[in-house]
Tab-separated table of C-alpha atoms and ligand atoms in Angstrom:
chain	number	residue	atom	x	y	z
Z	1	MET	CA	91.488	28.113	168.882
Z	2	SER	CA	91.403	27.360	165.323
Z	3	GLN	CA	94.418	24.972	165.028
Z	4	PRO	CA	96.929	26.750	162.176
Z	5	ILE	CA	96.993	24.485	159.360
Z	6	GLN	CA	100.638	24.862	158.088
Z	7	ALA	CA	103.085	22.518	159.601
Z	8	LEU	CA	106.474	24.118	160.615
Z	9	ASN	CA	109.561	23.202	158.408
Z	10	ILE	CA	112.868	22.579	159.363
Z	11	LEU	CA	113.609	26.054	159.150
Z	12	GLY	CA	110.922	27.272	162.030
Z	13	GLY	CA	108.994	28.859	159.076
Z	14	PRO	CA	105.669	27.752	157.971
Z	15	ALA	CA	106.075	24.984	155.101
Z	16	PRO	CA	105.279	26.434	152.025
Z	17	VAL	CA	102.249	25.779	150.269
Z	18	ALA	CA	101.658	23.947	146.711
Z	19	GLN	CA	104.938	23.123	145.523
Z	20	PRO	CA	105.645	22.387	141.381
Z	21	ALA	CA	106.112	18.505	140.657
Z	22	PRO	CA	109.398	17.412	141.539
Z	23	VAL	CA	111.923	16.670	138.846
Z	24	ALA	CA	113.193	13.103	139.043
Z	25	ASN	CA	117.158	13.110	139.757
Z	26	THR	CA	119.526	10.528	138.574
Z	27	PRO	CA	121.319	8.914	141.564
Z	28	GLN	CA	124.419	9.954	140.320
Z	29	ASP	CA	125.214	13.236	137.790
Z	30	ASP	CA	128.726	12.722	136.229
Z	31	THR	CA	128.610	16.083	134.383
Z	32	ILE	CA	130.699	18.694	135.569
Z	33	HIS	CA	128.206	21.822	135.082
Z	34	GLU	CA	129.244	25.047	134.771
Z	35	VAL	CA	127.452	26.486	137.613
Z	36	VAL	CA	125.212	24.981	140.383
Z	37	ILE	CA	122.685	27.578	142.281
Z	38	VAL	CA	122.048	26.627	146.071
Z	39	GLY	CA	118.701	28.162	147.186
Z	40	SER	CA	115.729	29.425	145.300
Z	41	GLY	CA	114.709	32.950	146.674
Z	42	PRO	CA	114.946	35.842	144.288
Z	43	ALA	CA	118.680	35.852	144.232
Z	44	GLY	CA	118.672	32.511	143.329
Z	45	TYR	CA	116.306	32.539	140.296
Z	46	THR	CA	117.574	35.906	139.264
Z	47	ALA	CA	121.138	34.153	139.354
Z	48	ALA	CA	119.510	31.287	137.220
Z	49	ILE	CA	117.786	33.512	134.534
Z	50	TYR	CA	121.175	35.687	134.066
Z	51	THR	CA	123.416	32.217	133.850
Z	52	ALA	CA	120.990	30.292	131.818
Z	53	ARG	CA	121.077	33.503	129.331
Z	54	ALA	CA	124.815	33.081	129.435
Z	55	ASP	CA	124.086	29.491	128.076
Z	56	MET	CA	125.632	28.360	131.383
Z	57	LYS	CA	122.688	25.522	131.865
Z	58	PRO	CA	122.584	26.176	135.359
Z	59	ILE	CA	121.206	23.680	137.999
Z	60	VAL	CA	119.267	25.327	140.926
Z	61	ILE	CA	119.013	23.281	144.190
Z	62	ALA	CA	115.770	24.623	145.421
Z	63	GLY	CA	114.855	22.849	148.481
Z	64	ALA	CA	112.555	19.919	149.150
Z	65	LEU	CA	110.173	21.943	151.319
Z	66	ASP	CA	111.000	25.798	151.209
Z	67	ALA	CA	111.377	26.274	147.380
Z	68	GLY	CA	110.886	29.659	146.433
Z	69	GLY	CA	112.254	30.882	149.795
Z	70	ALA	CA	110.262	33.479	152.179
Z	71	LEU	CA	108.201	35.041	149.437
Z	72	MET	CA	106.309	31.815	149.363
Z	73	THR	CA	104.548	32.663	152.758
Z	74	THR	CA	104.097	36.041	151.585
Z	75	THR	CA	100.690	37.437	150.418
Z	76	ASP	CA	100.741	40.972	148.784
Z	77	VAL	CA	104.283	42.372	147.723
Z	78	GLU	CA	103.463	45.728	146.981
Z	79	ASN	CA	107.233	47.178	146.288
Z	80	PHE	CA	108.934	45.059	143.618
Z	81	PRO	CA	109.133	47.208	140.953
Z	82	GLY	CA	107.198	46.461	137.852
Z	83	PHE	CA	103.780	45.583	139.384
Z	84	PRO	CA	101.929	48.529	139.625
Z	85	GLU	CA	98.968	46.663	141.372
Z	86	GLY	CA	101.457	44.451	143.391
Z	87	ILE	CA	101.585	40.974	142.972
Z	88	GLN	CA	101.262	37.588	145.496
Z	89	GLY	CA	104.400	36.354	146.813
Z	90	PRO	CA	104.215	32.685	145.598
Z	91	GLU	CA	103.069	34.219	142.177
Z	92	LEU	CA	106.334	36.546	141.889
Z	93	MET	CA	108.404	33.207	142.719
Z	94	THR	CA	106.646	30.941	140.272
Z	95	ASN	CA	107.140	33.579	137.815
Z	96	LEU	CA	111.067	33.829	138.231
Z	97	GLN	CA	111.199	30.116	138.222
Z	98	GLU	CA	109.326	29.807	135.075
Z	99	GLN	CA	111.563	32.518	133.660
Z	100	ALA	CA	114.606	30.692	134.651
Z	101	GLU	CA	113.411	27.175	132.867
Z	102	ARG	CA	112.647	29.217	129.915
Z	103	PHE	CA	116.137	29.431	129.281
Z	104	GLY	CA	117.371	26.365	130.316
Z	105	ALA	CA	117.683	26.231	133.958
Z	106	GLU	CA	116.968	22.601	135.738
Z	107	VAL	CA	115.300	23.255	138.864
Z	108	ILE	CA	115.989	20.104	141.537
Z	109	TYR	CA	113.312	19.810	144.528
Z	110	GLU	CA	116.068	18.696	146.869
Z	111	ASP	CA	117.924	20.007	149.811
Z	112	ALA	CA	121.757	20.224	149.728
Z	113	VAL	CA	123.029	18.155	152.575
Z	114	ASP	CA	126.917	18.722	151.945
Z	115	LEU	CA	128.982	21.308	149.976
Z	116	GLN	CA	132.636	20.901	149.065
Z	117	LEU	CA	134.227	24.007	147.920
Z	118	ALA	CA	137.863	23.179	147.827
Z	119	GLY	CA	139.564	22.493	144.612
Z	120	GLU	CA	138.582	22.953	140.955
Z	121	VAL	CA	135.557	21.111	141.087
Z	122	LYS	CA	132.687	21.802	143.847
Z	123	ARG	CA	130.597	19.154	144.929
Z	124	VAL	CA	126.789	19.299	146.146
Z	125	THR	CA	125.356	16.389	147.747
Z	126	LEU	CA	121.755	16.260	148.115
Z	127	ASP	CA	119.746	14.472	150.666
Z	128	ASP	CA	118.489	11.755	148.139
Z	129	GLY	CA	122.648	11.154	147.932
Z	130	THR	CA	122.797	12.853	144.206
Z	131	VAL	CA	126.138	14.834	143.934
Z	132	TYR	CA	126.093	17.566	141.643
Z	133	GLN	CA	129.765	18.701	140.335
Z	134	ALA	CA	130.393	22.140	139.346
Z	135	LYS	CA	133.055	24.691	138.304
Z	136	SER	CA	131.258	27.320	140.086
Z	137	LEU	CA	128.894	27.810	142.944
Z	138	ILE	CA	126.355	30.569	143.726
Z	139	ILE	CA	125.189	30.170	147.011
Z	140	THR	CA	121.657	31.912	147.689
Z	141	THR	CA	120.392	30.003	150.790
Z	142	GLY	CA	118.529	33.086	152.493
Z	143	SER	CA	118.147	33.071	156.072
Z	144	ALA	CA	115.761	31.458	158.623
Z	145	TYR	CA	113.568	32.944	161.424
Z	146	ARG	CA	115.449	33.526	164.826
Z	147	LYS	CA	113.927	31.748	167.614
Z	148	LEU	CA	113.661	32.655	171.454
Z	149	GLY	CA	114.711	29.327	172.620
Z	150	ILE	CA	112.439	29.461	175.652
Z	151	ASP	CA	110.329	26.810	177.099
Z	152	GLY	CA	107.139	26.301	175.160
Z	153	GLU	CA	108.289	27.420	171.848
Z	154	GLU	CA	108.571	24.201	170.330
Z	155	THR	CA	106.214	22.084	171.863
Z	156	LEU	CA	103.336	25.157	170.956
Z	157	SER	CA	104.723	25.718	167.713
Z	158	GLY	CA	101.631	25.401	165.180
Z	159	LYS	CA	99.494	25.728	168.202
Z	160	GLY	CA	99.795	29.401	168.766
Z	161	VAL	CA	103.390	30.138	168.185
Z	162	SER	CA	104.092	31.260	165.064
Z	163	TRP	CA	106.960	33.155	162.946
Z	164	CYS	CA	104.513	34.248	159.921
Z	165	ALA	CA	101.688	36.466	160.660
Z	166	THR	CA	100.345	36.353	156.877
Z	167	CYS	CA	100.128	32.693	157.313
Z	168	ASP	CA	98.738	32.392	160.402
Z	169	GLY	CA	96.909	35.491	161.774
Z	170	PHE	CA	93.778	34.527	160.279
Z	171	PHE	CA	93.526	31.834	162.876
Z	172	PHE	CA	93.496	34.060	165.849
Z	173	LYS	CA	90.551	36.221	164.662
Z	174	ASP	CA	89.148	37.908	167.956
Z	175	GLN	CA	91.848	36.634	170.096
Z	176	GLU	CA	94.541	38.281	172.163
Z	177	ILE	CA	97.715	38.156	170.636
Z	178	VAL	CA	101.261	38.840	171.370
Z	179	VAL	CA	104.101	39.988	169.163
Z	180	VAL	CA	107.550	39.655	170.395
Z	181	GLY	CA	110.418	41.957	168.897
Z	182	GLY	CA	111.118	45.826	168.503
Z	183	GLY	CA	112.230	46.094	164.848
Z	184	ASP	CA	110.363	46.836	161.466
Z	185	SER	CA	109.284	43.075	161.109
Z	186	ALA	CA	107.790	43.192	164.814
Z	187	VAL	CA	105.944	46.544	163.984
Z	188	GLU	CA	104.504	45.341	160.564
Z	189	GLU	CA	103.570	41.857	161.784
Z	190	ALA	CA	101.776	43.617	164.948
Z	191	THR	CA	99.958	46.184	162.658
Z	192	PHE	CA	99.057	43.507	160.139
Z	193	LEU	CA	97.637	41.183	163.010
Z	194	THR	CA	95.287	43.806	164.195
Z	195	ARG	CA	93.233	43.293	161.584
Z	196	PHE	CA	92.219	39.522	163.173
Z	197	GLY	CA	92.855	39.971	166.899
Z	198	LYS	CA	91.013	41.369	169.627
Z	199	SER	CA	93.861	42.631	170.866
Z	200	VAL	CA	97.714	42.744	169.891
Z	201	THR	CA	100.306	43.208	172.455
Z	202	LEU	CA	104.090	44.213	171.151
Z	203	VAL	CA	106.601	42.810	173.885
Z	204	HIS	CA	109.864	44.511	173.629
Z	205	ARG	CA	112.982	44.185	175.386
Z	206	ARG	CA	113.892	47.618	175.585
Z	207	ASP	CA	112.084	50.941	176.094
Z	208	ALA	CA	112.483	52.104	172.535
Z	209	LEU	CA	111.747	50.381	169.107
Z	210	ARG	CA	114.334	49.539	166.612
Z	211	ALA	CA	111.831	49.830	163.903
Z	212	SER	CA	111.729	53.046	161.562
Z	213	LYS	CA	110.293	56.118	162.929
Z	214	ILE	CA	107.366	56.045	160.186
Z	215	MET	CA	106.209	52.372	161.210
Z	216	ALA	CA	106.871	52.926	164.642
Z	217	ARG	CA	104.438	55.964	164.609
Z	218	ARG	CA	101.891	54.014	162.594
Z	219	ALA	CA	101.849	51.595	165.364
Z	220	GLU	CA	101.660	53.655	168.128
Z	221	ALA	CA	98.798	55.468	166.740
Z	222	ASP	CA	96.747	51.894	166.242
Z	223	PRO	CA	94.229	51.766	169.065
Z	224	LYS	CA	94.517	47.910	169.050
Z	225	LEU	CA	97.679	47.874	169.613
Z	226	SER	CA	99.573	48.281	173.166
Z	227	PHE	CA	103.289	48.090	174.116
Z	228	VAL	CA	104.885	46.588	176.756
Z	229	TRP	CA	108.223	47.745	177.373
Z	230	ASN	CA	111.585	46.538	178.996
Z	231	SER	CA	110.111	42.816	178.909
Z	232	GLU	CA	111.171	39.691	177.701
Z	233	VAL	CA	109.304	36.374	177.426
Z	234	VAL	CA	110.874	33.685	179.369
Z	235	SER	CA	108.166	30.944	178.851
Z	236	ILE	CA	105.232	30.249	176.393
Z	237	ASN	CA	102.806	28.300	178.750
Z	238	GLY	CA	99.755	26.181	177.483
Z	239	ALA	CA	99.168	22.223	177.522
Z	240	ASP	CA	98.306	21.785	174.048
Z	241	LYS	CA	97.725	25.208	172.704
Z	242	VAL	CA	99.234	28.611	173.910
Z	243	GLU	CA	97.267	30.143	177.314
Z	244	SER	CA	99.828	32.770	178.132
Z	245	VAL	CA	103.341	34.069	178.395
Z	246	THR	CA	105.872	34.614	181.296
Z	247	LEU	CA	107.223	38.167	181.044
Z	248	ARG	CA	110.206	39.322	183.042
Z	249	ASP	CA	110.926	43.075	183.313
Z	250	THR	CA	114.011	43.499	182.211
Z	251	VAL	CA	114.956	46.560	184.778
Z	252	THR	CA	113.489	45.152	187.856
Z	253	GLY	CA	113.607	41.357	187.236
Z	254	GLN	CA	110.051	40.632	188.078
Z	255	GLU	CA	107.868	38.301	186.602
Z	256	ARG	CA	103.974	38.173	185.740
Z	257	VAL	CA	102.050	36.123	183.592
Z	258	LEU	CA	100.120	37.777	180.597
Z	259	PRO	CA	97.429	35.618	179.131
Z	260	THR	CA	97.137	35.079	175.519
Z	261	ASN	CA	96.096	32.816	172.447
Z	262	ALA	CA	99.085	33.450	169.953
Z	263	VAL	CA	102.934	34.224	170.115
Z	264	PHE	CA	104.307	35.962	166.935
Z	265	GLU	CA	108.133	36.047	167.044
Z	266	ALA	CA	109.459	38.717	165.013
Z	267	ILE	CA	113.071	39.250	166.395
Z	268	GLY	CA	114.824	38.779	163.185
Z	269	HIS	CA	116.735	36.275	160.819
Z	270	LEU	CA	119.687	33.856	160.952
Z	271	PRO	CA	121.531	33.574	157.778
Z	272	ARG	CA	121.540	29.929	156.948
Z	273	THR	CA	125.176	29.073	156.690
Z	274	ASP	CA	125.476	25.732	158.251
Z	275	LEU	CA	126.741	23.855	155.909
Z	276	LEU	CA	129.465	26.250	155.035
Z	277	ARG	CA	131.170	26.900	158.566
Z	278	GLY	CA	134.945	26.219	158.372
Z	279	LYS	CA	134.425	26.062	154.707
Z	280	LEU	CA	134.322	29.844	153.600
Z	281	GLU	CA	134.555	32.896	155.451
Z	282	LEU	CA	131.858	34.115	157.781
Z	283	ASP	CA	131.169	37.206	159.635
Z	284	ASP	CA	130.688	37.020	163.548
Z	285	GLU	CA	126.691	36.603	162.773
Z	286	GLY	CA	127.444	33.946	160.197
Z	287	TYR	CA	126.593	35.794	156.943
Z	288	ILE	CA	129.107	35.074	154.249
Z	289	VAL	CA	131.629	37.431	153.675
Z	290	CYS	CA	132.232	38.663	149.935
Z	291	THR	CA	135.086	40.778	148.546
Z	292	GLY	CA	134.380	44.431	148.005
Z	293	ARG	CA	131.339	44.981	146.371
Z	294	SER	CA	131.346	41.897	144.540
Z	295	THR	CA	129.825	38.485	145.445
Z	296	HIS	CA	133.193	36.546	145.416
Z	297	THR	CA	133.252	34.419	148.938
Z	298	SER	CA	136.913	33.935	150.310
Z	299	VAL	CA	137.076	30.461	148.222
Z	300	PRO	CA	137.627	31.262	144.527
Z	301	GLY	CA	134.593	30.091	142.257
Z	302	VAL	CA	132.052	30.461	144.984
Z	303	PHE	CA	129.551	33.404	144.851
Z	304	ALA	CA	126.873	34.644	147.418
Z	305	ALA	CA	124.207	36.586	146.936
Z	306	GLY	CA	120.890	37.566	148.881
Z	307	ASP	CA	119.877	37.256	152.283
Z	308	VAL	CA	122.386	35.375	153.206
Z	309	VAL	CA	125.061	37.985	152.441
Z	310	ASP	CA	122.903	40.832	153.343
Z	311	HIS	CA	122.711	42.131	156.967
Z	312	THR	CA	121.146	45.361	156.032
Z	313	TYR	CA	118.420	45.969	152.979
Z	314	ARG	CA	117.152	42.375	152.989
Z	315	GLN	CA	114.517	43.085	150.077
Z	316	ALA	CA	113.305	40.831	147.398
Z	317	ILE	CA	114.751	43.341	145.116
Z	318	THR	CA	118.039	43.992	146.510
Z	319	ALA	CA	118.347	39.951	146.937
Z	320	ALA	CA	117.399	39.947	143.018
Z	321	GLY	CA	119.730	42.338	141.967
Z	322	THR	CA	122.846	40.584	143.754
Z	323	GLY	CA	121.858	37.541	142.292
Z	324	CYS	CA	122.349	39.121	139.039
Z	325	GLN	CA	125.786	40.737	140.136
Z	326	ALA	CA	126.515	36.631	141.379
Z	327	ALA	CA	125.513	35.390	137.930
Z	328	LEU	CA	127.913	38.057	136.136
Z	329	ASP	CA	130.641	37.420	138.476
Z	330	ALA	CA	130.492	33.681	137.757
Z	331	GLU	CA	130.199	34.287	134.020
Z	332	ARG	CA	133.026	36.330	134.117
Z	333	TRP	CA	135.209	33.861	136.528
Z	334	LEU	CA	134.695	30.964	134.122
Z	335	ALA	CA	135.648	32.883	131.068
Z	336	ASP	CA	138.813	34.128	132.722
Z	337	THR	CA	139.849	31.036	134.151
Z	338	ALA	CA	138.948	28.704	130.998
Z	339	ALA	CA	141.416	31.707	129.195
Z	340	GLY	CA	143.964	30.314	131.760
Z	341	ILE	CA	144.169	33.288	133.797
Z	342	ASP	CA	145.508	32.660	137.149
Z	343	VAL	CA	142.680	32.129	139.849
Z	344	GLU	CA	144.066	35.105	141.588
Z	345	ASP	CA	144.076	37.456	138.757
Z	346	ALA	CA	140.519	36.420	137.624
Z	347	VAL	CA	139.072	37.391	141.152
Z	348	ALA	CA	141.179	40.586	141.100
Z	349	HIS	CA	139.644	41.296	137.446
Z	350	THR	CA	136.135	40.929	138.784
Z	351	VAL	CA	136.458	42.615	142.088
Z	352	ALA	CA	138.100	45.709	140.521
Z	353	GLN	CA	135.054	46.460	138.032
A	1	NAP	P1	115.722	43.779	163.075
A	1	NAP	O1	116.110	45.124	162.706
A	1	NAP	O2	117.096	42.941	163.384
A	1	NAP	O3	115.185	43.765	164.749
A	1	NAP	C1	114.945	42.565	165.596
A	1	NAP	C2	114.577	42.993	166.815
A	1	NAP	O4	113.981	41.920	167.614
A	1	NAP	C3	115.108	44.096	167.525
A	1	NAP	O5	114.119	44.846	168.072
A	1	NAP	C4	115.649	43.051	168.787
A	1	NAP	O6	115.940	43.848	170.048
A	1	NAP	C5	114.709	42.219	168.788
A	1	NAP	N1	115.191	40.906	169.341
A	1	NAP	C6	116.611	40.003	168.736
A	1	NAP	N2	116.946	39.068	169.713
A	1	NAP	C7	115.879	39.071	170.469
A	1	NAP	C8	115.676	38.338	171.646
A	1	NAP	N3	116.452	37.125	171.845
A	1	NAP	N4	114.543	38.573	172.562
A	1	NAP	C9	113.964	39.682	172.275
A	1	NAP	N5	113.837	40.539	171.352
A	1	NAP	C10	115.077	40.209	170.483
A	1	NAP	O7	115.188	42.785	162.468
A	1	NAP	P2	114.058	42.883	161.735
A	1	NAP	O8	112.870	43.603	162.423
A	1	NAP	O9	113.550	41.193	161.139
A	1	NAP	O10	114.381	43.609	160.337
A	1	NAP	C11	115.200	43.228	159.404
A	1	NAP	C12	115.644	44.263	158.348
A	1	NAP	O11	114.518	44.337	157.637
A	1	NAP	C13	115.849	45.628	158.741
A	1	NAP	O12	116.637	46.381	158.057
A	1	NAP	C14	114.653	46.157	158.476
A	1	NAP	O13	114.221	47.595	158.246
A	1	NAP	C15	113.971	45.120	157.228
A	1	NAP	N6	112.117	45.112	157.348
A	1	NAP	C16	111.535	46.102	156.532
A	1	NAP	C17	110.386	46.216	156.431
A	1	NAP	C18	109.752	47.105	155.818
A	1	NAP	O14	110.240	48.433	155.371
A	1	NAP	N7	108.509	47.375	155.112
A	1	NAP	C19	109.820	45.142	157.102
A	1	NAP	C20	110.510	44.243	157.804
A	1	NAP	C21	111.695	44.256	157.940
A	1	NAP	P3	116.813	45.140	170.147
A	1	NAP	O15	116.062	46.124	169.361
A	1	NAP	O16	117.060	45.454	171.606
A	1	NAP	O17	118.164	44.689	169.341
């Protein structure tokens, strides 16, 4: 087996390819900025474009390893409006970043490790110790791949276990591939992997796909794709590369071993809200709760946009749209509070629009 060359980052996803040169940070930044944006996917950079154009001089905490977000590990993006021939994910993200920088956004390639949201001045601490202070925050931290949490998953990650078909599919040319999941992601990944694999087996824990009808029909008609229903993967086996998975029938409880060279997990995502637990309102699944159709979180002056809020649509264009909303909400919030309007009234002003 060819070794997948991409190391996995802390999110369990593949580390992105080349990043622009890091901007040197000062150890301490005493300025109280108008806005700091935490996260750098389509939502973060769109918020940066809008706040920069409003002369709010945004700071974007882009992340040390995963700047640009999930699209940095995608190839063709064919459904982002404005690109009739499609565009590569990394190129789209570089364009968005450059567009934000053109209007004065400052992009910092470090991870936020602590967020203090209470009070008028919010504080964002980075892993190099720098603290940024701001009157408003926009959280666009996106989501990470959900993991199965089974034996062999961590030890064999990068050795046949992957969360990204477009990144790693190529390494399994003419080999046996298992995909786990039953939603649109699993079906899309499985269909894509039939380009490479000798066979692709989609293992789903129920007897019906959650995926949209059109994608399911396409997958069911694919001769290289087969389905194992009512089965969960209980372990991924192999010494230094994936050799098989152990499956348990969810109806009979019977276990069996299925030989395979690769396991692609596509079982959904988890919002990246660990730094926010106990600091603002999250829903049962950990997504940030916003007020009405606005991007106001439960903490005045803190806004959220993109996949960290969105259970449902999770598209680059919807993330970009909510990034724009967050910028407009933050701009109005700052103008209202600067004009002496009471905090509650300033929230109500935006939410009522
Ligand atoms: P999803 O719709 O939440 O589906 C997750 C799948 O993984 C479900 O089938 C679920 O099984 C299964 N699953 C979850 N936890 C599991 C576990 N521990 N063990 C085994 N299986 C598990 O997630 P998604 O497929 O990533 O899609 C997310 C959103 O993005 C959806 O709105 C989707 O439509 C959208 N999307 C769209 C496209 C497209 O249009 N091209 C592509 C990808 C995603 P159950 O069904 O039993 O719950």
